[in-house]
Amino acid sequence: MSDTTATLSTFARDIHSGLTSNPKCLSSKYFYDEKGDQLFQSIMDLEEYYLTRCEFEIFDQQKEEILKSFLANDTSFKLVELGAGDGTKTKILLKHFTNEGVDFSYSPIDISQHVLDILSGDLKKSIPKLHVNAIQGDYFDALAKLNENHFQKEVVLFLGSNIGNFSNGSAPKFLKRLGDNLSSGDLLFIGFDLMKDPNVILSAYNDKLGVTKEFNLNLLVRINNELGANFDLEGFEHFPTYDPITGETKSHLVSNKAQQVFIEATGETYSFDAWEAIHTEVSQKYSLKSIRQFAEQAGFKVMKNFTDKNNYYVDSLWEKI
Ligand code: AVI
């Protein structure tokens, strides 16, 4: 592997480094190829996966209050969304703001130009009056670009509990960096999944139909297809865990036998002991207290928490100090 490291793709290098660490791990960012995107869309429709429905309910039921809080003492703002996806939930807010005649523009930021093209086309049809300024690229480069002409208050959306997929060490760093890219008075509207009945949480990551299992295993399918590996999908069990003390929900792929896997792209064979696990994802659950601490550490003040009727989920509105 050492001779070829320089010529390997980042994907191959990350997979090699994850499979040679102890414990083994693979980054959940590699879930999202075309098939992974489709599987995640199906997850959002699952009975057990409450997160999307909760955020939908919050937007639908509290859009008036959300708008009031976004405007506060201003008459206009620039709405920026990090990782916009298909914008289904955001559209509730966009439609409401437009119907109310609010002076605002919408800048979805996404790494995928394809996602942005679909979203922009869809918004042109469904909300023709909306001013859309899509930006393709890394979140921070895009925020820096927006800041070049910072005349209006910025309201940044980071929805879907995407922050939960950051490790506990990297989430505060990400939020601090996000804050550093904003000006005093700018707002961050950020979705967090809350701690709740552990059984409810575990079911969300272990649905009856097995869609989440397929989503997790798709990572191995991807390595097989893109890096020429020979992972036997039957040889791995999908196993999520939830720690009610720390709020950490983790997904694993557990090798159900001693086995070896060869990856052409790295030229290496990787050995698995029977019942050895690969950690594939963290989906952190939070308390309102930990959210407040997060906000303060990153240089924000919590203005208001918008929760669903079950108190399962919160969209927390933070102001940059
Ligand atoms: C995208 N992210 C917030 C989802 C979550 O809940 O952690 C991804 C997911 N993984 C399994 N199911 C859904």
XYZ file of C-alpha atoms and ligand atoms in Angstrom:
334
model
C 0.000 0.000 0.000
C 2.818 2.452 0.913
C 4.210 2.857 -2.644
C 0.832 3.620 -4.124
C -0.616 5.804 -1.336
C -0.027 9.013 -3.300
C -1.955 7.763 -6.311
C -4.906 6.410 -4.318
C -8.209 8.275 -4.188
C -9.188 9.900 -0.897
C -11.972 7.317 -0.693
C -9.485 4.400 -0.944
C -7.115 6.010 1.552
C -9.905 6.645 4.081
C -11.199 3.086 3.750
C -7.674 1.675 4.218
C -7.055 3.848 7.250
C -10.461 2.885 8.783
C -9.975 -0.833 8.242
C -6.473 -0.785 9.737
C -7.493 1.190 12.858
C -8.453 -0.438 16.098
C -11.443 -0.569 16.460
C -12.216 -0.599 12.741
C -14.287 2.320 11.481
C -15.622 3.742 8.216
C -16.915 7.284 7.777
C -20.669 7.741 7.352
C -19.978 10.454 4.760
C -19.418 7.567 2.325
C -23.016 6.334 2.732
C -24.244 8.870 0.221
C -23.715 7.643 -3.317
C -26.768 7.621 -5.602
C -28.118 4.427 -4.011
C -27.333 5.763 -0.514
C -29.228 8.991 -1.282
C -32.252 6.931 -2.385
C -32.066 4.746 0.708
C -31.893 7.807 2.961
C -34.990 9.208 1.198
C -36.766 5.915 2.050
C -35.527 6.075 5.653
C -37.136 9.516 6.025
C -40.506 7.952 5.117
C -40.197 5.078 7.615
C -42.681 4.764 10.438
C -39.845 4.389 12.966
C -37.747 7.317 11.675
C -39.499 10.138 13.556
C -36.842 12.852 13.001
C -38.050 14.119 9.612
C -41.718 14.139 10.664
C -40.892 16.091 13.836
C -39.033 18.796 11.944
C -41.847 18.917 9.391
C -44.378 19.387 12.207
C -42.303 22.170 13.799
C -42.120 24.095 10.506
C -45.746 23.501 9.640
C -47.174 24.395 13.056
C -44.810 27.194 14.063
C -43.934 28.952 10.802
C -45.450 32.265 11.949
C -43.421 32.263 15.156
C -40.295 31.166 13.252
C -40.668 34.080 10.830
C -41.141 36.553 13.674
C -37.958 35.295 15.329
C -35.978 35.396 12.065
C -37.014 38.987 11.421
C -36.785 40.230 15.031
C -36.179 43.981 14.542
C -35.143 43.762 10.881
C -37.208 43.971 7.714
C -35.161 41.638 5.528
C -32.649 38.771 5.717
C -30.540 36.428 3.641
C -31.567 32.801 4.236
C -28.670 30.351 3.756
C -29.068 26.579 3.980
C -26.146 24.214 4.568
C -26.623 20.846 2.827
C -29.968 21.730 1.316
C -30.873 18.305 -0.124
C -34.264 18.268 -1.818
C -35.558 21.133 0.336
C -38.915 19.446 1.118
C -39.097 20.761 4.686
C -37.518 24.120 3.932
C -40.176 24.719 1.283
C -42.783 25.106 4.052
C -40.855 28.105 5.363
C -39.978 29.464 1.913
C -43.640 29.417 0.846
C -44.805 31.043 4.055
C -42.170 33.803 3.936
C -42.986 34.490 0.273
C -46.753 34.588 0.917
C -46.144 37.054 3.732
C -44.256 39.319 1.319
C -41.012 39.114 3.311
C -37.933 40.687 1.707
C -35.497 37.736 1.675
C -33.328 35.646 -0.647
C -32.507 31.941 -0.393
C -28.976 30.527 -0.852
C -28.844 26.747 -0.649
C -25.264 25.458 -0.313
C -24.442 21.919 -1.303
C -21.378 19.990 -2.424
C -23.447 18.455 -5.234
C -24.249 20.665 -8.245
C -26.747 17.990 -9.311
C -28.731 18.384 -6.060
C -28.700 22.183 -6.453
C -29.876 22.036 -10.080
C -32.846 19.849 -9.126
C -33.696 22.048 -6.138
C -33.422 25.323 -8.094
C -35.559 23.923 -10.939
C -38.172 22.737 -8.478
C -38.276 26.071 -6.611
C -38.593 28.033 -9.848
C -41.800 26.107 -10.530
C -43.253 25.894 -7.028
C -42.312 29.386 -5.728
C -41.656 31.497 -8.861
C -41.304 34.739 -6.875
C -38.494 33.379 -4.708
C -34.998 34.779 -5.338
C -32.649 31.738 -5.316
C -28.864 32.045 -5.323
C -27.522 28.456 -5.142
C -23.849 28.012 -4.254
C -21.982 24.798 -5.012
C -19.084 23.908 -2.782
C -17.715 23.480 0.687
C -19.860 25.139 3.419
C -17.124 27.425 4.659
C -15.919 28.564 1.234
C -19.541 29.343 0.361
C -20.133 31.261 3.605
C -16.956 33.245 3.006
C -18.218 34.095 -0.491
C -21.572 35.257 0.910
C -19.757 37.394 3.455
C -18.017 39.361 0.718
C -21.144 41.511 0.571
C -22.663 41.206 3.996
C -25.268 44.009 3.999
C -28.148 42.042 5.422
C -28.680 39.801 8.410
C -27.833 36.191 7.577
C -30.027 33.351 8.844
C -28.261 30.014 8.411
C -30.263 26.766 8.395
C -28.544 23.525 9.385
C -31.423 21.076 9.603
C -32.206 17.366 9.883
C -29.956 16.728 12.924
C -27.038 16.621 10.514
C -24.875 17.939 13.353
C -25.526 14.572 15.081
C -23.374 12.806 12.498
C -20.282 14.731 13.622
C -18.206 13.050 16.318
C -18.486 14.710 19.719
C -15.010 16.106 19.271
C -15.618 17.603 15.833
C -19.122 19.100 16.371
C -17.944 21.973 18.649
C -15.088 22.758 16.240
C -17.508 22.844 13.295
C -19.940 25.139 15.157
C -17.133 27.443 16.276
C -15.895 27.696 12.674
C -19.434 28.354 11.518
C -19.740 31.145 14.101
C -16.419 32.610 12.971
C -17.907 32.952 9.474
C -20.908 34.949 10.737
C -21.278 38.491 12.050
C -22.762 39.615 15.340
C -26.583 39.486 15.105
C -26.643 36.748 12.431
C -28.767 33.701 13.263
C -28.255 29.943 13.114
C -31.359 27.709 13.062
C -30.115 24.227 13.838
C -31.918 20.877 14.243
C -31.031 18.485 17.093
C -32.560 15.126 17.919
C -33.297 15.013 21.651
C -32.707 12.216 24.184
C -35.901 10.229 24.688
C -37.156 6.681 25.349
C -34.135 4.578 24.265
C -36.464 2.085 22.545
C -37.866 4.792 20.296
C -34.335 5.828 19.329
C -33.087 2.292 18.700
C -36.100 1.441 16.503
C -35.384 4.503 14.349
C -32.024 2.941 13.471
C -33.274 -0.662 13.267
C -36.503 -0.501 11.271
C -38.694 -3.528 10.611
C -38.346 -3.274 6.840
C -34.554 -3.390 7.049
C -34.009 -0.165 5.075
C -31.466 1.161 7.591
C -29.652 -2.174 7.450
C -29.454 -1.859 3.650
C -28.285 1.761 4.023
C -25.476 0.652 6.356
C -24.486 -2.320 4.165
C -24.514 -0.077 1.084
C -21.173 1.232 2.329
C -19.678 -2.219 1.673
C -21.484 -2.431 -1.700
C -19.875 0.876 -2.592
C -16.401 -0.348 -1.621
C -16.996 -3.517 -3.656
C -18.127 -1.548 -6.724
C -15.782 1.409 -6.607
C -12.636 -0.069 -5.071
C -12.869 -3.646 -6.359
C -13.414 -5.271 -2.962
C -14.969 -8.653 -2.232
C -17.019 -7.974 0.921
C -19.571 -10.764 1.444
C -22.707 -8.863 2.539
C -24.097 -11.942 4.280
C -21.008 -11.913 6.486
C -21.963 -8.661 8.258
C -24.792 -7.844 10.691
C -26.309 -4.378 11.052
C -26.109 -3.505 14.768
C -27.097 -0.091 16.194
C -26.573 0.821 19.857
C -27.753 3.716 22.026
C -26.057 4.903 25.195
C -28.695 6.710 27.322
C -25.968 8.355 29.423
C -24.030 10.034 26.622
C -26.814 10.142 23.992
C -24.514 8.462 21.499
C -26.292 6.298 18.907
C -23.819 4.231 16.931
C -24.253 2.011 13.898
C -21.968 -0.939 13.325
C -21.391 -3.688 10.818
C -20.399 -6.779 12.768
C -18.506 -9.586 11.036
C -20.439 -12.796 11.847
C -17.418 -15.026 11.089
C -13.650 -14.868 10.857
C -13.003 -13.676 7.310
C -10.663 -11.829 4.993
C -11.541 -9.151 2.483
C -9.337 -8.067 -0.413
C -9.546 -4.545 -1.845
C -8.014 -4.200 -5.304
C -7.598 -0.423 -5.073
C -5.370 -0.645 -1.994
C -3.855 -4.011 -2.911
C -4.377 -5.152 0.683
C -6.184 -7.957 2.485
C -8.045 -7.046 5.673
C -8.761 -9.662 8.341
C -11.834 -9.754 10.560
C -12.166 -11.859 13.703
C -15.544 -13.476 14.306
C -17.845 -10.785 15.813
C -15.380 -7.997 15.211
C -17.248 -4.747 14.518
C -16.747 -1.839 12.125
C -18.143 1.413 13.533
C -19.902 3.192 10.669
C -21.936 6.086 12.045
C -22.671 8.212 15.062
C -26.103 9.873 15.377
C -25.789 11.913 18.553
C -28.873 12.668 20.701
C -28.832 15.784 22.879
C -30.323 17.363 25.997
C -31.462 21.006 25.938
C -28.707 21.664 28.480
C -25.986 20.258 26.220
C -27.370 22.305 23.303
C -27.083 25.491 25.360
C -23.475 24.638 26.232
C -22.691 23.952 22.583
C -24.116 27.338 21.593
C -22.118 29.199 24.230
C -18.853 27.424 23.395
C -19.271 28.395 19.745
C -19.981 32.082 20.504
C -23.783 32.031 20.173
C -26.736 32.705 22.486
C -29.853 30.476 22.347
C -32.779 32.765 21.416
C -35.596 30.218 21.262
C -36.174 26.465 21.062
C -38.900 25.180 18.732
C -39.929 21.624 19.699
C -42.509 19.181 18.315
C -45.509 18.087 20.394
C -43.700 15.002 21.771
C -40.511 16.899 22.636
C -38.573 14.452 20.483
C -36.745 17.054 18.415
C -35.717 20.703 18.572
C -34.906 23.385 16.045
C -32.838 25.741 18.127
C -32.441 29.384 17.104
C -29.038 30.834 18.012
C -27.809 34.396 17.678
C -24.134 35.108 17.023
C -22.871 37.313 19.853
C -28.516 12.279 8.016
N -28.552 11.861 9.436
C -29.024 12.935 10.293
C -29.256 10.577 9.656
C -29.241 10.214 11.169
O -30.313 10.065 11.736
O -28.156 10.130 11.736
C -28.631 9.452 8.863
C -29.221 8.093 9.188
N -28.544 7.035 9.532
C -29.362 6.009 9.736
N -30.592 6.441 9.575
C -30.538 7.753 9.212
